[in-house]
CSV table of C-alpha atoms in Angstrom, one decimal:
chain,number,residue,atom,x,y,z
A,1332,MET,CA,-7.5,18.9,-2.1
A,1333,CYS,CA,-6.7,16.5,0.7
A,1334,ARG,CA,-5.3,13.0,0.4
A,1335,TRP,CA,-6.5,10.0,2.4
A,1336,MET,CA,-6.3,6.2,2.6
A,1337,ALA,CA,-8.2,3.5,4.5
A,1338,TYR,CA,-7.0,0.0,5.3
A,1339,GLN,CA,-8.9,-3.3,6.1
A,1340,GLY,CA,-7.2,-6.6,6.6
A,1341,ASP,CA,-4.8,-8.5,8.8
A,1342,SER,CA,-3.7,-6.4,11.7
A,1343,VAL,CA,-0.5,-4.5,10.8
A,1344,TYR,CA,1.6,-1.7,12.3
A,1345,LEU,CA,0.4,1.6,10.7
A,1346,GLU,CA,3.9,2.5,9.7
A,1347,SER,CA,3.9,-0.2,7.0
A,1348,LEU,CA,1.3,1.7,5.1
A,1349,LEU,CA,1.9,5.3,6.1
A,1350,PHE,CA,5.7,5.4,5.7
A,1351,LYS,CA,7.0,2.3,3.9
A,1352,GLN,CA,5.1,2.3,0.6
A,1353,GLU,CA,6.6,3.7,-2.6
A,1354,HIS,CA,3.9,6.4,-2.7
A,1355,SER,CA,2.8,6.3,0.9
A,1356,LEU,CA,0.4,8.9,2.3
A,1357,ILE,CA,3.3,10.7,3.9
A,1358,HIS,CA,4.9,10.9,0.4
A,1359,GLN,CA,1.6,12.1,-1.0
A,1360,SER,CA,1.5,14.9,1.6
A,1361,LEU,CA,4.6,16.3,-0.1
A,1362,SER,CA,4.0,15.2,-3.7
A,1363,ALA,CA,0.5,14.3,-4.6
A,1364,ARG,CA,0.1,13.1,-8.2
A,1365,LYS,CA,-3.7,12.9,-8.7
A,1366,SER,CA,-4.5,16.4,-7.4
A,1367,GLU,CA,-4.1,20.0,-8.5
A,1368,VAL,CA,-2.6,20.7,-5.0
A,1369,THR,CA,0.7,18.8,-4.7
A,1370,VAL,CA,1.5,19.7,-1.0
A,1371,ASN,CA,-0.9,18.9,1.8
A,1372,ALA,CA,0.5,20.6,4.9
A,1373,ASP,CA,-2.6,21.8,6.9
A,1374,GLY,CA,-2.7,19.0,9.4
A,1375,PHE,CA,-2.9,15.2,9.7
A,1376,GLY,CA,-5.2,12.7,11.3
A,1377,LEU,CA,-5.4,9.0,12.2
A,1378,GLY,CA,-8.4,6.9,13.2
A,1379,TRP,CA,-8.0,3.2,14.1
A,1380,TYR,CA,-10.0,0.3,15.6
A,1381,ASP,CA,-8.7,-2.1,18.1
A,1382,GLU,CA,-10.3,-4.1,20.9
A,1383,ARG,CA,-12.5,-1.3,21.9
A,1384,GLU,CA,-15.8,-0.5,20.1
A,1385,GLU,CA,-15.0,3.2,19.5
A,1386,PRO,CA,-12.0,4.1,17.4
A,1387,GLY,CA,-8.9,5.8,18.6
A,1388,LEU,CA,-8.0,9.3,17.1
A,1389,TYR,CA,-4.9,11.4,16.6
A,1390,HIS,CA,-5.0,14.8,15.1
A,1391,GLU,CA,-2.1,17.3,14.6
A,1392,VAL,CA,-1.6,20.6,12.8
A,1393,LEU,CA,2.0,19.9,11.9
A,1394,PRO,CA,2.6,18.6,8.4
A,1395,ALA,CA,2.6,14.8,8.4
A,1396,TRP,CA,6.2,14.5,7.2
A,1397,SER,CA,7.6,16.6,10.2
A,1398,ASP,CA,5.6,15.1,13.1
A,1399,SER,CA,7.9,12.9,15.2
A,1400,ASN,CA,4.9,11.8,17.3
A,1401,LEU,CA,3.2,10.4,14.3
A,1402,LYS,CA,6.3,8.3,13.4
A,1403,SER,CA,6.4,6.9,16.9
A,1404,LEU,CA,2.7,6.2,17.1
A,1405,ALA,CA,2.6,4.5,13.6
A,1406,LYS,CA,5.5,2.3,14.7
A,1407,HIS,CA,3.6,1.0,17.8
A,1408,ILE,CA,-0.1,1.0,16.8
A,1409,LYS,CA,-1.4,-2.1,15.2
A,1410,SER,CA,-4.8,-2.3,13.6
A,1411,GLY,CA,-6.8,-4.3,11.1
A,1412,LEU,CA,-8.9,-1.2,10.1
A,1413,PHE,CA,-7.6,2.3,10.1
A,1414,PHE,CA,-8.0,5.7,8.4
A,1415,ALA,CA,-5.3,8.3,7.7
A,1416,HIS,CA,-5.7,11.8,6.2
A,1417,VAL,CA,-3.5,14.7,5.2
A,1418,ARG,CA,-5.3,18.0,4.9
A,1419,SER,CA,-5.1,20.8,2.4
A,1420,SER,CA,-7.5,23.5,3.7
A,1421,THR,CA,-10.1,24.9,1.4
A,1422,GLY,CA,-10.5,28.0,3.6
A,1423,THR,CA,-11.2,27.0,7.2
A,1424,GLU,CA,-8.5,27.3,10.0
A,1425,THR,CA,-5.7,25.0,10.5
A,1426,ASN,CA,-6.4,23.5,14.0
A,1427,ARG,CA,-6.9,20.0,15.5
A,1428,SER,CA,-10.7,20.3,15.5
A,1429,ASN,CA,-10.7,20.7,11.7
A,1430,CYS,CA,-8.5,17.7,11.0
A,1431,HIS,CA,-9.9,14.5,9.7
A,1432,PRO,CA,-11.0,11.8,10.4
A,1433,PHE,CA,-14.1,12.7,12.4
A,1434,SER,CA,-15.9,10.3,14.7
A,1435,TYR,CA,-19.3,9.6,16.1
A,1436,LYS,CA,-19.8,6.6,18.4
A,1437,ASN,CA,-18.2,3.7,16.5
A,1438,TRP,CA,-18.2,5.6,13.2
A,1439,LEU,CA,-15.2,7.2,11.4
A,1440,PHE,CA,-15.5,9.6,8.4
A,1441,MET,CA,-13.0,11.5,6.3
A,1442,HIS,CA,-13.4,13.5,3.1
A,1443,ASN,CA,-11.7,15.0,0.1
A,1444,GLY,CA,-13.5,17.8,-1.7
A,1445,GLN,CA,-15.6,20.8,-0.8
A,1446,ILE,CA,-19.0,22.4,-0.9
A,1447,GLY,CA,-19.0,25.2,-3.4
A,1448,GLY,CA,-19.8,28.6,-1.8
A,1449,TYR,CA,-19.6,27.0,1.6
A,1450,GLU,CA,-19.3,30.3,3.5
A,1451,SER,CA,-22.6,31.5,1.9
A,1452,LEU,CA,-24.3,28.3,3.1
A,1453,ARG,CA,-22.6,27.7,6.4
A,1454,TRP,CA,-25.3,29.3,8.6
A,1455,GLN,CA,-28.1,27.4,6.9
A,1456,LEU,CA,-26.3,24.0,6.8
A,1457,ASP,CA,-25.4,24.2,10.5
A,1458,ARG,CA,-29.1,24.7,11.3
A,1459,LEU,CA,-30.0,21.4,9.5
A,1460,ILE,CA,-28.0,19.6,12.2
A,1461,PRO,CA,-30.4,18.3,14.9
A,1462,GLU,CA,-29.8,19.6,18.4
A,1463,TYR,CA,-28.9,16.1,19.7
A,1464,LEU,CA,-25.9,16.0,17.3
A,1465,TYR,CA,-24.8,19.6,17.5
A,1466,SER,CA,-22.5,19.0,20.5
A,1467,HIS,CA,-20.4,16.9,18.0
A,1468,ARG,CA,-19.8,20.0,15.8
A,1469,HIS,CA,-16.3,20.6,17.1
A,1470,GLY,CA,-14.7,22.4,14.1
A,1471,ALA,CA,-15.7,24.7,11.3
A,1472,THR,CA,-15.3,22.5,8.2
A,1473,ASP,CA,-17.8,21.6,5.5
A,1474,SER,CA,-16.7,18.0,5.9
A,1475,GLU,CA,-17.9,17.8,9.5
A,1476,VAL,CA,-21.2,19.3,8.6
A,1477,ILE,CA,-21.7,16.6,5.8
A,1478,PHE,CA,-20.8,13.9,8.3
A,1479,LEU,CA,-23.3,15.1,10.9
A,1480,LEU,CA,-26.1,15.6,8.4
A,1481,MET,CA,-25.5,12.0,7.1
A,1482,ILE,CA,-25.8,10.7,10.7
A,1483,ALA,CA,-29.0,12.7,11.1
A,1484,ASN,CA,-30.3,11.2,7.8
A,1485,GLY,CA,-29.8,7.6,8.9
A,1486,LEU,CA,-26.2,6.7,8.2
A,1487,GLU,CA,-26.1,4.1,10.9
A,1488,ALA,CA,-29.2,2.2,9.5
A,1489,ASN,CA,-28.9,2.8,5.7
A,1490,PRO,CA,-25.7,4.5,4.5
A,1491,GLU,CA,-26.6,4.6,0.8
A,1492,HIS,CA,-29.8,6.4,1.6
A,1493,ALA,CA,-28.2,8.8,4.0
A,1494,ILE,CA,-25.5,9.7,1.5
A,1495,SER,CA,-27.9,10.4,-1.3
A,1496,VAL,CA,-30.4,12.4,0.8
A,1497,THR,CA,-27.6,14.5,2.3
A,1498,LEU,CA,-25.9,15.4,-0.9
A,1499,THR,CA,-29.3,16.2,-2.5
A,1500,GLN,CA,-30.1,18.5,0.5
A,1501,ILE,CA,-26.8,20.4,-0.1
A,1502,ILE,CA,-27.1,20.7,-3.8
A,1503,ASP,CA,-30.7,21.9,-3.5
A,1504,MET,CA,-29.5,24.6,-1.1
A,1505,MET,CA,-26.7,25.6,-3.5
A,1506,LYS,CA,-29.2,26.0,-6.3
A,1507,LEU,CA,-31.4,28.2,-4.1
A,1508,LYS,CA,-28.4,30.4,-3.4
A,1509,LYS,CA,-27.5,30.4,-7.1
A,1510,ILE,CA,-24.0,29.0,-6.3
A,1511,VAL,CA,-22.3,27.8,-9.5
A,1512,ASP,CA,-19.2,26.2,-7.9
A,1513,PRO,CA,-19.5,22.4,-7.6
A,1514,LEU,CA,-20.0,20.1,-4.7
A,1515,ARG,CA,-17.1,17.6,-4.8
A,1516,PHE,CA,-17.2,14.7,-2.5
A,1517,THR,CA,-14.9,11.7,-2.3
A,1518,ALA,CA,-15.3,10.2,1.2
A,1519,VAL,CA,-15.0,7.1,3.3
A,1520,PHE,CA,-16.9,5.8,6.3
A,1521,SER,CA,-16.6,2.9,8.7
A,1522,ASP,CA,-18.6,1.4,11.6
A,1523,GLY,CA,-15.6,-0.7,12.6
A,1524,GLU,CA,-16.7,-3.6,10.5
A,1525,ASP,CA,-17.3,-2.5,6.9
A,1526,ILE,CA,-15.7,0.4,4.9
A,1527,ILE,CA,-18.0,2.4,2.6
A,1528,ALA,CA,-16.4,4.9,0.1
A,1529,VAL,CA,-18.1,7.2,-2.3
A,1530,ARG,CA,-16.9,9.2,-5.3
A,1531,PHE,CA,-19.1,12.1,-6.5
A,1532,SER,CA,-19.1,15.6,-8.0
A,1533,SER,CA,-21.8,17.8,-9.3
A,1534,ASP,CA,-19.5,18.6,-12.2
A,1535,GLU,CA,-17.2,16.3,-14.1
A,1536,GLN,CA,-14.2,16.6,-11.8
A,1537,ALA,CA,-14.8,14.2,-8.9
A,1538,PRO,CA,-11.8,13.8,-6.7
A,1539,SER,CA,-9.9,10.6,-7.4
A,1540,LEU,CA,-10.6,7.3,-5.6
A,1541,TYR,CA,-8.5,4.1,-6.1
A,1542,CYS,CA,-8.9,0.6,-4.6
A,1543,LYS,CA,-6.7,-2.5,-4.6
A,1544,GLU,CA,-7.2,-6.0,-3.2
A,1545,PHE,CA,-4.1,-7.7,-1.9
A,1546,ASP,CA,-3.7,-11.2,-0.5
A,1547,HIS,CA,-4.6,-10.3,3.1
A,1548,HIS,CA,-5.9,-6.8,2.9
A,1549,ILE,CA,-7.5,-4.0,0.9
A,1550,VAL,CA,-6.5,-0.4,0.5
A,1551,ILE,CA,-8.7,2.4,-0.8
A,1552,GLY,CA,-7.7,6.0,-1.1
A,1553,SER,CA,-7.1,9.1,-3.1
A,1554,GLU,CA,-4.0,7.7,-4.9
A,1555,PRO,CA,-2.3,4.3,-5.4
A,1556,LEU,CA,0.4,3.6,-2.9
A,1557,ASP,CA,2.9,2.8,-5.7
A,1558,LEU,CA,4.0,4.9,-8.7
A,1559,SER,CA,2.2,2.6,-11.2
A,1560,SER,CA,-1.6,2.8,-11.0
A,1561,ASP,CA,-2.2,0.0,-13.5
A,1562,SER,CA,-3.0,-2.6,-10.8
A,1563,TRP,CA,-5.4,-0.3,-9.0
A,1564,THR,CA,-9.1,0.1,-9.7
A,1565,LEU,CA,-10.3,3.6,-10.3
A,1566,VAL,CA,-13.8,3.9,-8.7
A,1567,PRO,CA,-16.0,5.7,-11.2
A,1568,ALA,CA,-17.8,9.0,-10.3
A,1569,GLY,CA,-21.3,8.4,-8.9
A,1570,HIS,CA,-20.3,5.0,-7.5
A,1571,ILE,CA,-19.9,3.5,-4.0
A,1572,ALA,CA,-17.4,0.9,-2.9
A,1573,ARG,CA,-18.1,-1.4,-0.1
A,1574,ILE,CA,-15.3,-3.4,1.6
A,1575,ASN,CA,-16.1,-6.3,3.9
A,1576,LYS,CA,-13.9,-9.2,5.0
A,1577,ASN,CA,-11.1,-8.2,2.5
A,1578,LYS,CA,-13.4,-8.1,-0.5
A,1579,TYR,CA,-14.7,-5.1,-2.3
A,1580,HIS,CA,-17.7,-4.4,-4.4
A,1581,ILE,CA,-18.3,-1.3,-6.5
A,1582,LYS,CA,-21.7,-0.3,-7.8
A,1583,PRO,CA,-23.4,2.9,-9.1
A,1584,LEU,CA,-25.7,5.0,-6.9
A,1585,PRO,CA,-28.5,6.0,-9.3
A,1586,GLU,CA,-29.4,9.0,-7.1
A,1587,LEU,CA,-25.9,10.4,-7.4
A,1588,LEU,CA,-25.6,9.8,-11.1
A,1589,LYS,CA,-28.8,11.9,-11.6
A,1590,MET,CA,-27.1,14.8,-9.8
A,1591,THR,CA,-24.0,14.7,-11.9
A,1592,ALA,CA,-23.8,17.5,-14.5
């Protein structure tokens, strides 16, 4: 499983979160604590917002801890809203086009989890992507398919509806194919203003999602950024977290709870 984190708050240099925390994302890439996979070495990605409407992106296939370019970029890029992701592949190739976060216009998306039996569904899922969006299908991951389907299902206008409709589509297709492996989906989106994070699984093992409000910022991600998780809120499975203006609100998504085994 991958690890990721998202930040919203006062503008800071990325290195302060990526490298200088007790259990930073770079540390997690070598020693994850809330995952069966402890090492995440199949690529790394950054997405950040600045004065421009569309976010900046950086993807690399090197492990995050050995990328000297990442260290330099994180030291010089300053942002009040950014995403970072370390990848542990669930079967697709290790290349830049498969590294998170993914983008569309002003939106960013990244994901931890997998579609059970994805290779058996890949052909059918790709054909659910509308023609006008298919040129944005740059890689081969299930994560990118989910993102594009959510855009097609109205993510820009109604994120909660798009999330529920898309996950229902996928689960219904899995049932038709008699796939018993679960759909696990812990993900985060942003339009450059708000952050929306979701924790879901069709079984009882939803990938972890933690959130913490500080004095001038909020961090949400796969794991706490320190070695004591007591001060962090664990987002329950079947719930969505919305972050806006350094405040967060967690609520259940009834449609997702119905799909939970």
